[in-house]
Each structure stands twice: as C-alpha cells, then as structure tokens.
Short mmCIF file of C-alpha atoms in Angstrom, two decimals:
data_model
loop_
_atom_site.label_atom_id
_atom_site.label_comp_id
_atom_site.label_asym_id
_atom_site.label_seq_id
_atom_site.Cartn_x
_atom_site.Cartn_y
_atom_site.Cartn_z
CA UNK X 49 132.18 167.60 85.02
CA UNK X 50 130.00 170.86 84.77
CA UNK X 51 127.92 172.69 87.52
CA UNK X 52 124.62 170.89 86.88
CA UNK X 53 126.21 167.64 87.06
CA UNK X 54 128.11 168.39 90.15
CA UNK X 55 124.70 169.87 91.54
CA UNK X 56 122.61 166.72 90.31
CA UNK X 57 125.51 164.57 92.14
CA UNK X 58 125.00 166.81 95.24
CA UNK X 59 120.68 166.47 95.29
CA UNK X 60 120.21 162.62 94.68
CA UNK X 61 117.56 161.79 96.98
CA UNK X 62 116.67 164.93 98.16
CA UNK X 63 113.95 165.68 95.43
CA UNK X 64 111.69 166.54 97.24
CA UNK X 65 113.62 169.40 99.59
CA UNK X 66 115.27 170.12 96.22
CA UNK X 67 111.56 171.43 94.64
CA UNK X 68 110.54 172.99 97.44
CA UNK X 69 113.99 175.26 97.43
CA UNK X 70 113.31 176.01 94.34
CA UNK X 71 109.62 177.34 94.53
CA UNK X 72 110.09 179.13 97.43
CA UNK X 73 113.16 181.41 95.76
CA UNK X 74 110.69 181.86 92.99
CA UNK X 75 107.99 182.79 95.57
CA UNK X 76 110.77 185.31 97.06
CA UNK X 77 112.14 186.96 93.19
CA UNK X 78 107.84 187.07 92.97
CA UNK X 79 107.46 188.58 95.90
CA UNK X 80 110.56 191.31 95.59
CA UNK X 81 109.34 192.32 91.71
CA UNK X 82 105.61 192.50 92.86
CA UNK X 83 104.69 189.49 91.05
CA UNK X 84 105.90 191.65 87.52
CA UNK X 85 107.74 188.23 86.08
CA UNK X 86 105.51 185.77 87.73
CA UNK X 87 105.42 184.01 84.33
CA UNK X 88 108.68 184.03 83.49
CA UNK X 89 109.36 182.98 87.12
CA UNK X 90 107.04 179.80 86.85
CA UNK X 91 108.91 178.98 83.83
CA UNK X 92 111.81 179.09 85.29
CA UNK X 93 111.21 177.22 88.37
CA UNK X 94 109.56 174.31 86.04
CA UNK X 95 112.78 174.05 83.79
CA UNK X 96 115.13 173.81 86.98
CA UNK X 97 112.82 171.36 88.61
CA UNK X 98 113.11 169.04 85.71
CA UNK X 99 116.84 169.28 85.26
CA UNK X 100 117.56 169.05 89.24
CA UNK X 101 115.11 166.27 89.45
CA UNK X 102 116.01 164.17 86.64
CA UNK X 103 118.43 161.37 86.54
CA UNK X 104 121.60 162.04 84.81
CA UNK X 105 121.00 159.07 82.98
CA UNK X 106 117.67 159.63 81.63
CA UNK X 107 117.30 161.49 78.24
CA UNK X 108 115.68 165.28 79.20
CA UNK X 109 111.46 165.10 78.57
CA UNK X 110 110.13 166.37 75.41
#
C-alpha cells in the first residue's frame, strides 16, 4: 500500500477539513515566498485536492 493510499484511507469523510488544510499551507508557502509561486502553488493545491478527495475507486478526472 503506498503513502497516498494510506493517506486517502486516513481522510475518508473528512473532505472538507482535508481542502481547507490544504489551501491554507498553500496560503502559508504564498505568504513565506511573497506570493513569487502563487501559480505554481494553485496548481499544486488543485492536483492534491483531487487526489485527496477522490475515491480510491474512481478512475482520476481527465
């Protein structure tokens, strides 16, 4: 079992608390680099959103 699976096993059901960890460390990195990466920051955040909040099951979205 990898990481991410472990971590997806760990966040079922917490979605929600799960997003809003993960914008507000982008908001910090942001915040710390004087907003220098924002882009690659929002990128990130989006592609960690999806994987965290997507079932295991369900094929990743195009």
């Amino acid at each position: 079992m990898s990481v991410m699976d472990k971590l997806k096993q760990m966040l079922k059901g917490h979605e929600d608390q799960t997003g809003k960890g993960v914008d507000k460390a982008g908001d910090f990195v942001d915040e710390r680099t004087q907003s220098k990466y924002s882009s690659q920051v929002d990128t990130a955040q989006d592609k960690l959103k999806d994987q965290l909040g997507r079932d295991q099951d369900q094929p990743p979205m195009a």
